[in-house]
Coordinates of C-alpha atoms and ligand atoms in Angstrom, one line a residue:
M1 CA 12.0 -69.7 -57.4
S2 CA 12.3 -68.2 -60.9
Y3 CA 9.5 -68.7 -63.4
H4 CA 10.3 -68.7 -67.0
N5 CA 7.4 -68.7 -69.5
P6 CA 8.3 -71.1 -72.3
F7 CA 5.4 -70.2 -74.5
T8 CA 6.0 -66.6 -75.5
P9 CA 9.3 -65.1 -76.7
P10 CA 11.0 -62.2 -74.6
R11 CA 9.1 -59.0 -75.3
K12 CA 10.9 -55.5 -75.6
S13 CA 9.1 -52.4 -74.5
A14 CA 7.8 -50.0 -77.0
T15 CA 8.5 -47.3 -74.6
F16 CA 12.0 -48.3 -73.7
D17 CA 13.0 -49.4 -77.2
D18 CA 16.6 -50.3 -78.2
H19 CA 17.4 -46.7 -79.2
T20 CA 16.1 -45.3 -76.0
L21 CA 18.0 -47.8 -73.9
A22 CA 21.2 -47.1 -75.7
E23 CA 20.7 -43.4 -75.2
I24 CA 20.2 -43.8 -71.4
R25 CA 23.4 -45.9 -71.3
R26 CA 25.3 -43.3 -73.3
A27 CA 24.1 -40.4 -71.1
A28 CA 25.0 -42.3 -68.0
A29 CA 28.4 -43.2 -69.3
T30 CA 29.4 -39.7 -70.6
G31 CA 27.3 -37.1 -68.7
I32 CA 26.9 -35.1 -71.8
Y33 CA 23.9 -34.6 -74.1
D34 CA 24.0 -36.0 -77.7
I35 CA 24.8 -33.4 -80.4
R36 CA 24.3 -34.3 -84.0
G37 CA 23.4 -32.8 -87.5
A38 CA 20.5 -33.3 -89.8
G39 CA 16.8 -33.1 -89.0
T40 CA 14.4 -35.0 -87.0
K41 CA 14.5 -38.8 -87.6
R42 CA 11.2 -39.7 -86.1
K43 CA 8.2 -40.1 -88.5
V44 CA 5.9 -37.0 -88.4
P45 CA 3.0 -36.2 -90.7
H46 CA 4.7 -35.1 -93.9
F47 CA 4.1 -34.3 -97.6
D48 CA 3.9 -38.2 -98.2
D49 CA 0.6 -38.1 -96.5
L50 CA -1.0 -36.0 -99.3
L51 CA -1.9 -37.0 -102.9
F52 CA -2.7 -35.0 -106.0
L53 CA -6.1 -35.7 -107.5
G54 CA -5.0 -35.0 -111.1
A55 CA -7.5 -33.9 -114.0
S56 CA -10.5 -35.9 -114.9
I57 CA -13.8 -34.9 -116.4
S58 CA -14.3 -31.8 -114.2
R59 CA -10.7 -30.5 -114.8
Y60 CA -8.7 -30.4 -118.0
P61 CA -5.0 -31.4 -118.0
L62 CA -2.2 -29.5 -119.9
E63 CA -0.7 -31.2 -122.9
G64 CA 2.9 -31.8 -121.8
Y65 CA 4.8 -31.1 -125.1
R66 CA 2.7 -28.2 -126.4
E67 CA 1.3 -26.2 -123.4
K68 CA 3.8 -24.4 -121.1
C69 CA 3.8 -24.7 -117.4
D70 CA 5.7 -21.8 -115.9
T71 CA 8.0 -22.4 -113.0
T72 CA 9.4 -19.0 -112.3
V73 CA 9.1 -17.1 -109.1
T74 CA 9.8 -13.4 -108.3
L75 CA 10.8 -12.8 -104.7
G76 CA 10.8 -9.3 -103.0
T77 CA 8.0 -7.5 -104.9
R78 CA 6.7 -5.7 -101.8
F79 CA 9.4 -3.0 -101.2
A80 CA 12.7 -4.0 -102.9
K81 CA 13.8 -1.9 -105.8
K82 CA 15.5 -5.1 -107.2
P83 CA 13.3 -8.1 -106.6
I84 CA 14.8 -11.5 -107.5
T85 CA 13.5 -13.7 -110.3
L86 CA 14.3 -17.4 -110.3
T87 CA 13.6 -19.9 -113.0
T88 CA 12.7 -22.6 -110.4
P89 CA 11.1 -22.1 -107.1
I90 CA 13.5 -24.4 -105.4
T91 CA 16.1 -22.4 -103.5
I92 CA 19.2 -23.5 -101.5
A93 CA 18.7 -22.8 -97.9
G94 CA 21.3 -21.1 -95.6
M95 CA 24.1 -23.3 -94.6
S96 CA 27.2 -21.8 -92.9
F97 CA 30.7 -21.8 -94.1
G98 CA 32.3 -23.6 -91.0
A99 CA 29.6 -26.2 -91.1
L100 CA 30.3 -26.8 -94.7
S101 CA 33.6 -26.7 -96.4
G102 CA 34.6 -24.0 -99.0
N103 CA 34.3 -26.6 -101.8
A104 CA 30.8 -27.5 -100.7
K105 CA 29.8 -23.8 -100.7
E106 CA 31.3 -23.4 -104.2
A107 CA 29.4 -26.5 -105.4
L108 CA 26.2 -25.2 -104.0
G109 CA 26.8 -21.9 -106.0
R110 CA 27.7 -23.6 -109.1
G111 CA 24.8 -25.9 -109.0
A112 CA 22.2 -23.3 -108.1
T113 CA 23.5 -20.9 -110.8
I114 CA 23.1 -23.6 -113.5
A115 CA 19.6 -24.3 -112.3
G116 CA 18.7 -20.6 -112.1
T117 CA 18.1 -20.4 -108.4
S118 CA 19.7 -18.8 -105.3
T119 CA 22.0 -20.0 -102.6
T120 CA 22.2 -18.6 -99.1
T121 CA 25.1 -17.8 -96.7
G122 CA 24.8 -18.9 -93.1
D123 CA 26.1 -18.4 -89.7
G124 CA 29.7 -17.4 -90.4
G125 CA 29.6 -15.0 -93.2
M126 CA 30.0 -14.7 -96.9
T127 CA 32.9 -16.7 -98.8
D128 CA 34.5 -15.7 -102.0
E129 CA 33.8 -19.2 -103.2
E130 CA 30.0 -18.8 -102.8
R131 CA 29.7 -15.1 -103.9
G132 CA 31.9 -15.9 -106.9
H133 CA 29.8 -18.9 -108.0
S134 CA 26.3 -17.9 -106.9
Q135 CA 24.5 -15.7 -109.5
T136 CA 21.9 -14.9 -106.8
L137 CA 23.2 -14.9 -103.2
V138 CA 21.1 -14.4 -100.0
Y139 CA 23.0 -13.1 -97.1
Q140 CA 22.0 -14.1 -93.7
Y141 CA 21.8 -11.7 -90.9
L142 CA 21.9 -13.9 -87.7
P143 CA 21.8 -13.4 -84.0
S144 CA 25.5 -14.3 -83.7
R145 CA 26.5 -11.6 -86.2
Y146 CA 29.4 -14.0 -87.1
G147 CA 31.1 -12.7 -90.3
M148 CA 28.5 -9.9 -90.6
N149 CA 29.7 -6.7 -92.3
P150 CA 28.1 -3.9 -94.3
K151 CA 30.3 -4.5 -97.3
D152 CA 29.0 -8.1 -97.7
L153 CA 25.4 -6.8 -97.1
R154 CA 25.8 -4.7 -100.2
R155 CA 27.5 -7.6 -102.2
A156 CA 24.4 -9.8 -101.6
D157 CA 21.3 -9.9 -103.8
A158 CA 18.9 -10.3 -100.8
I159 CA 19.1 -10.4 -97.0
E160 CA 17.7 -13.0 -94.7
V161 CA 17.2 -12.0 -91.1
V162 CA 17.2 -15.2 -89.2
V163 CA 14.9 -15.3 -86.2
G164 CA 14.9 -19.1 -85.9
Q165 CA 15.3 -22.4 -87.6
G166 CA 13.0 -25.4 -87.8
A167 CA 15.4 -27.8 -86.2
K168 CA 15.7 -25.6 -83.2
P169 CA 13.3 -22.8 -82.8
G170 CA 14.4 -20.8 -79.8
G171 CA 18.0 -22.2 -79.9
G172 CA 21.2 -21.1 -81.4
G173 CA 23.7 -23.0 -83.5
M174 CA 26.9 -24.8 -82.5
L175 CA 30.2 -25.2 -84.2
L176 CA 32.6 -27.4 -82.3
G177 CA 36.3 -26.6 -81.9
Q178 CA 37.5 -29.2 -84.3
K179 CA 35.8 -27.3 -87.2
I180 CA 37.1 -23.9 -86.2
S181 CA 40.1 -23.6 -88.5
D182 CA 42.2 -20.5 -88.8
R183 CA 40.0 -19.3 -91.7
V184 CA 36.6 -20.0 -89.9
A185 CA 38.0 -18.4 -86.7
N186 CA 39.1 -15.4 -88.7
M187 CA 35.8 -14.9 -90.4
R188 CA 33.9 -15.1 -87.1
N189 CA 36.3 -13.3 -85.0
L190 CA 36.6 -16.2 -82.7
P191 CA 39.6 -18.2 -81.2
K192 CA 40.7 -21.1 -83.2
G193 CA 39.8 -24.6 -81.9
I194 CA 37.2 -23.7 -79.2
D195 CA 33.6 -24.8 -79.2
Q196 CA 31.3 -22.0 -80.3
R197 CA 27.7 -21.6 -79.5
S198 CA 25.8 -19.0 -81.5
A199 CA 23.3 -16.6 -79.8
C200 CA 19.6 -17.7 -79.8
R201 CA 18.4 -14.2 -80.2
H202 CA 19.5 -11.0 -81.7
P203 CA 21.6 -8.8 -79.4
D204 CA 19.8 -5.5 -80.2
W205 CA 16.1 -6.3 -80.4
T206 CA 13.6 -8.1 -78.3
G207 CA 10.4 -7.9 -80.4
P208 CA 8.6 -6.9 -83.5
D209 CA 8.9 -3.3 -83.1
D210 CA 12.7 -3.4 -82.9
L211 CA 12.8 -5.8 -85.8
E212 CA 10.8 -3.2 -87.9
I213 CA 13.6 -0.7 -87.0
K214 CA 16.4 -3.2 -87.9
I215 CA 14.8 -3.9 -91.2
L216 CA 14.6 -0.1 -91.9
E217 CA 18.4 0.1 -91.1
L218 CA 19.2 -2.8 -93.5
R219 CA 17.2 -1.1 -96.2
E220 CA 19.0 2.1 -95.8
I221 CA 22.4 0.3 -95.9
T222 CA 21.4 -1.4 -99.1
D223 CA 19.6 1.7 -100.7
W224 CA 16.2 -0.2 -100.6
E225 CA 17.4 -2.4 -103.3
K226 CA 17.6 -5.8 -101.8
P227 CA 14.6 -8.0 -100.8
I228 CA 14.5 -8.6 -97.1
Y229 CA 13.5 -12.0 -95.9
I230 CA 12.6 -13.0 -92.3
K231 CA 13.3 -16.6 -91.5
V232 CA 11.4 -18.4 -88.5
G233 CA 11.3 -21.9 -87.2
G234 CA 8.0 -23.6 -87.3
A235 CA 6.6 -22.7 -83.9
R236 CA 3.6 -20.2 -84.0
P237 CA 3.4 -19.8 -87.9
Y238 CA 0.2 -17.7 -87.9
Y239 CA 1.6 -15.0 -85.6
D240 CA 5.1 -15.2 -86.6
T241 CA 4.1 -14.6 -90.3
A242 CA 1.8 -11.7 -89.3
L243 CA 4.5 -10.1 -87.2
A244 CA 7.1 -10.5 -89.9
V245 CA 4.8 -8.8 -92.4
K246 CA 4.1 -6.1 -90.0
A247 CA 7.9 -5.6 -89.3
G248 CA 8.3 -5.0 -93.1
A249 CA 9.4 -8.3 -94.6
D250 CA 9.3 -8.8 -98.3
V251 CA 9.7 -12.6 -98.0
V252 CA 8.8 -15.0 -95.0
V253 CA 11.0 -18.1 -94.8
L254 CA 9.3 -20.8 -92.7
D255 CA 11.3 -23.8 -91.7
G256 CA 9.4 -26.7 -90.2
M257 CA 10.8 -29.3 -87.6
Q258 CA 12.1 -31.8 -90.2
G259 CA 14.6 -29.0 -91.2
G260 CA 18.2 -30.0 -91.1
T261 CA 20.9 -28.4 -88.9
A262 CA 24.6 -28.6 -88.8
A263 CA 24.8 -29.4 -85.1
T264 CA 22.3 -29.2 -82.2
Q265 CA 21.2 -31.2 -79.2
D266 CA 19.4 -34.3 -80.4
V267 CA 16.7 -33.7 -77.8
F268 CA 16.0 -30.3 -79.3
I269 CA 15.8 -31.7 -83.0
E270 CA 13.4 -34.4 -82.0
N271 CA 11.1 -32.4 -79.5
V272 CA 10.9 -28.7 -80.4
G273 CA 9.0 -27.2 -83.3
M274 CA 6.1 -28.3 -85.6
P275 CA 6.2 -30.5 -88.6
T276 CA 6.5 -28.6 -91.9
L277 CA 3.1 -29.8 -93.0
A278 CA 1.4 -28.1 -90.0
C279 CA 3.0 -24.7 -90.6
I280 CA 2.1 -23.9 -94.0
R281 CA -1.7 -23.3 -93.9
P282 CA -1.5 -21.1 -90.7
A283 CA 1.3 -19.0 -92.4
V284 CA -0.8 -18.7 -95.6
Q285 CA -3.9 -17.8 -93.6
A286 CA -1.9 -15.0 -91.9
L287 CA -0.9 -13.6 -95.3
Q288 CA -4.5 -13.9 -96.6
D289 CA -5.9 -12.2 -93.5
L290 CA -3.6 -9.2 -94.1
G291 CA -4.2 -9.1 -97.9
M292 CA -0.6 -10.1 -98.4
H293 CA -0.7 -13.5 -99.9
R294 CA 1.6 -13.4 -103.1
K295 CA 2.6 -9.9 -102.2
V296 CA 4.9 -11.0 -99.4
Q297 CA 6.3 -14.3 -100.7
L298 CA 6.4 -17.4 -98.5
I299 CA 9.4 -19.9 -98.7
V300 CA 8.9 -23.1 -97.0
S301 CA 11.6 -25.6 -96.0
G302 CA 12.0 -28.6 -93.8
G303 CA 12.3 -32.1 -95.3
I304 CA 11.7 -31.3 -99.0
R305 CA 13.1 -34.0 -101.1
S306 CA 11.2 -34.3 -104.5
G307 CA 9.2 -32.4 -107.1
A308 CA 6.1 -33.9 -105.4
D309 CA 7.1 -32.2 -102.1
V310 CA 7.7 -29.0 -104.0
A311 CA 4.4 -29.1 -105.7
K312 CA 2.5 -30.0 -102.5
A313 CA 4.1 -27.1 -100.6
L314 CA 3.2 -24.7 -103.5
A315 CA -0.4 -26.2 -103.6
L316 CA -0.8 -25.3 -100.0
G317 CA 0.1 -21.7 -100.7
A318 CA 3.9 -21.4 -100.6
D319 CA 5.6 -19.3 -103.4
A320 CA 8.9 -21.2 -103.3
V321 CA 10.7 -23.8 -101.2
A322 CA 14.3 -24.1 -99.8
I323 CA 16.3 -27.3 -99.5
G324 CA 19.3 -28.0 -97.2
T325 CA 19.8 -31.8 -96.6
A326 CA 18.6 -32.9 -99.9
A327 CA 21.1 -30.5 -101.7
L328 CA 23.9 -31.9 -99.5
V329 CA 22.9 -35.4 -100.6
A330 CA 22.9 -34.4 -104.2
L331 CA 26.5 -33.1 -103.7
G332 CA 27.6 -36.5 -102.3
D333 CA 26.7 -36.5 -98.6
N334 CA 26.1 -40.0 -97.1
D335 CA 27.1 -41.7 -100.5
P336 CA 27.5 -45.5 -100.0
K337 CA 30.8 -45.3 -101.8
W338 CA 32.3 -44.1 -98.6
E339 CA 30.7 -47.0 -96.5
D340 CA 34.1 -48.3 -95.3
E341 CA 34.9 -45.0 -93.9
Y342 CA 31.5 -44.5 -92.4
Q343 CA 31.9 -47.9 -90.6
K344 CA 35.3 -46.7 -89.1
L345 CA 33.3 -43.8 -87.6
G346 CA 30.8 -46.1 -86.1
T347 CA 28.0 -45.4 -88.6
T348 CA 26.7 -46.3 -92.0
A349 CA 25.8 -44.4 -95.1
G350 CA 22.3 -42.9 -94.9
A351 CA 22.7 -42.5 -91.1
Y352 CA 25.9 -40.4 -90.9
D353 CA 24.8 -37.3 -88.9
D354 CA 28.0 -36.4 -86.8
W355 CA 28.4 -33.4 -88.9
H356 CA 29.7 -31.4 -86.1
E357 CA 32.9 -33.7 -85.7
G358 CA 34.3 -32.4 -89.0
K359 CA 35.2 -36.0 -90.1
D360 CA 33.0 -36.3 -93.2
P361 CA 34.3 -38.8 -95.6
A362 CA 32.5 -37.0 -98.4
G363 CA 34.4 -33.7 -97.8
I364 CA 31.2 -31.7 -97.3
T365 CA 30.7 -31.1 -93.5
T366 CA 34.4 -30.6 -92.7
Q367 CA 37.2 -28.1 -92.5
D368 CA 39.9 -30.7 -92.9
P369 CA 41.8 -29.7 -96.1
E370 CA 42.4 -33.4 -97.1
L371 CA 38.8 -34.5 -96.6
A372 CA 37.4 -31.2 -98.2
A373 CA 39.6 -31.7 -101.3
R374 CA 37.7 -35.0 -101.9
L375 CA 34.8 -33.0 -103.1
D376 CA 35.1 -31.8 -106.6
P377 CA 32.9 -28.5 -106.7
V378 CA 32.5 -28.7 -110.5
A379 CA 31.2 -32.2 -110.5
A380 CA 29.1 -31.8 -107.3
G381 CA 27.8 -28.6 -108.7
R382 CA 26.6 -30.4 -111.8
R383 CA 25.0 -33.2 -109.7
L384 CA 23.0 -30.5 -107.7
A385 CA 22.0 -28.8 -111.0
N386 CA 20.7 -32.1 -112.3
Y387 CA 18.7 -32.8 -109.1
L388 CA 17.2 -29.3 -109.1
K389 CA 16.2 -29.8 -112.7
V390 CA 14.6 -33.2 -112.1
M391 CA 12.6 -31.8 -109.1
T392 CA 11.4 -28.9 -111.2
L393 CA 10.4 -31.1 -114.0
E394 CA 8.6 -33.4 -111.5
A395 CA 6.6 -30.5 -110.0
Q396 CA 5.7 -29.3 -113.5
T397 CA 4.5 -32.7 -114.5
I398 CA 2.2 -32.8 -111.5
A399 CA 1.0 -29.2 -112.2
R400 CA 0.3 -30.1 -115.8
A401 CA -1.7 -33.1 -114.8
C402 CA -3.8 -30.9 -112.5
G403 CA -4.4 -28.5 -115.5
K404 CA -2.1 -25.6 -114.3
N405 CA -0.1 -23.4 -116.5
H406 CA 2.0 -22.2 -113.6
L407 CA 3.3 -23.9 -110.6
H408 CA 1.6 -21.2 -108.4
N409 CA -1.8 -22.1 -109.7
L410 CA -1.7 -25.4 -107.8
E411 CA -4.1 -25.1 -104.9
P412 CA -5.3 -27.0 -101.9
E413 CA -8.3 -28.2 -103.9
D414 CA -5.9 -30.3 -105.9
L415 CA -4.9 -32.3 -102.9
V416 CA -6.4 -35.0 -100.6
A417 CA -4.9 -36.6 -97.4
L418 CA -4.2 -40.2 -96.6
T419 CA -4.4 -39.7 -92.8
M420 CA -6.6 -37.8 -90.4
E421 CA -3.5 -36.0 -89.1
A422 CA -2.4 -34.8 -92.5
A423 CA -6.0 -33.8 -93.4
A424 CA -6.1 -31.6 -90.2
M425 CA -2.8 -30.1 -90.7
A426 CA -2.9 -29.4 -94.4
Q427 CA -6.6 -28.7 -94.2
V428 CA -7.4 -30.8 -97.3
P429 CA -10.1 -33.6 -97.2
L430 CA -9.4 -37.0 -96.1
A431 CA -9.2 -39.1 -99.4
G432 CA -12.7 -40.2 -100.5
T433 CA -14.5 -37.7 -98.3
S434 CA -15.2 -34.0 -98.3
W435 CA -14.2 -33.6 -94.7
F436 CA -11.1 -32.5 -92.8
P437 CA -10.8 -32.2 -88.9
G438 CA -10.5 -28.8 -87.2
K439 CA -11.9 -26.7 -90.0
G440 CA -11.4 -23.1 -89.2
S441 CA -9.1 -23.3 -86.2
F442 CA -5.4 -23.3 -85.7
Ligands
FMN1 C1 24.6 -28.4 -92.6 C2 23.6 -27.4 -92.4 C3 24.0 -26.1 -92.0 C4 22.9 -25.1 -91.8 N1 23.2 -23.9 -91.3 C5 22.4 -23.0 -91.2 C6 22.7 -21.5 -90.9 O1 23.9 -21.2 -90.9 N2 21.7 -20.7 -90.8 C7 20.4 -21.0 -91.0 O2 19.4 -20.1 -90.9 N3 20.0 -22.3 -91.2 C8 20.9 -23.3 -91.3 N4 20.6 -24.5 -91.6 C9 19.2 -24.9 -91.8 C10 18.8 -24.7 -93.3 O3 18.9 -23.3 -93.7 C11 17.4 -25.1 -93.6 O4 16.5 -24.4 -92.8 C12 17.1 -26.6 -93.4 O5 18.2 -27.3 -93.8 C13 15.9 -27.0 -94.4 O6 15.5 -28.3 -94.2 P1 16.1 -29.5 -94.9 O7 17.5 -29.8 -94.6 O8 15.2 -30.7 -94.6 O9 16.0 -29.3 -96.4 C14 21.6 -25.5 -91.8 C15 21.3 -26.7 -92.3 C16 22.3 -27.6 -92.6 C17 21.8 -29.1 -93.0

């Protein structure tokens, strides 16, 4: 005999929620894991969980119209003969040609140049579109070595040795066959149309001592002119930062788990790496312990969206930030104007993350010439420049309110946390108290 309880509505499990059930069914039907782009979609402690205190009687604010608040940053002051000075501390993160269309790369270069900042190549080499339009271009040196050549090393303004990414620390990138056009295949020395998985570790070194030798080689090739960055995913930020400094980095780039990716397994994006917020203080502590804070610059990325996020990352000790996903949105990614086409792809604006499929209606994460032509690189570049300008002004507004005449003068003392988790990770007091958990331990 069946018993139906008429008093309470059917109850769904929090553990086996709708998304989990659908994913089990998808795996059962297809036998393959899910691949997607973008960063983690789950909620993790983030910059939203911090607030600035602002000036009051004990602190004196800056007068907005008369007193300057400097936003410039110089990267590569440790060893490079030609450090890079940017007028805003918001840089464009490495995103590969292959993942992105040539027009998207050009738009990034145009926007960043107007805003006075840098762009970064990616897995797949340097395109003329990007070199031609980026006043300051950082060239990635990746485990895959796709598109790597000494000529382009010398054409760059800085070199970024990629050890890992926040979306997938310990993992390599993916570029599925449908995006491997003749041009992409040519640049990567790969066959056209065949799925490609990038290496997850460099072929010729296994640890920090080898990395030191590799950096010396790169310095020799570039006549000690270019700043050398080391990029790590947020896994063990204290030790990774310390070892990057020991290996001779001018700049450490630290990418937390919210960091976007062009294509990786969903299980990786959601379950590997630490939130950006949890990575910054240990990295800054490592720099301080080595007497290198502000001498080796720290660039933080992973989920940065607004001037408030920028100001918070800087207050926690970063010198600059990098943005990937937000820059693509500024170019036109996930724009509701393409809603009909997102619906045809089985998704909706704001949720579109099948960047590996190369069918992007906005013409950004595609190699299809017809789709790519939809993105006007001049107009998209202008949108990116506007967005960068707004973020810089927002960060400046906050810094002024905290009485700082340079963004770099923001400090942890300017912040409080809304949650215990954020207080512990950012090591700033829980709002209304003078206390945070876990003081002195990482
Ligand atoms: C479309 C796309 C392509 C990317 N390609 C690369 C790459 O080639 N090399 C790399 O180091 N990181 C790559 N990344 C990661 C970014 O450099 C950066 O770490 C990340 O996007 C920062 O987080 P955010 O997207 O939340 O701003 C890519 C990210 C995106 C969104």
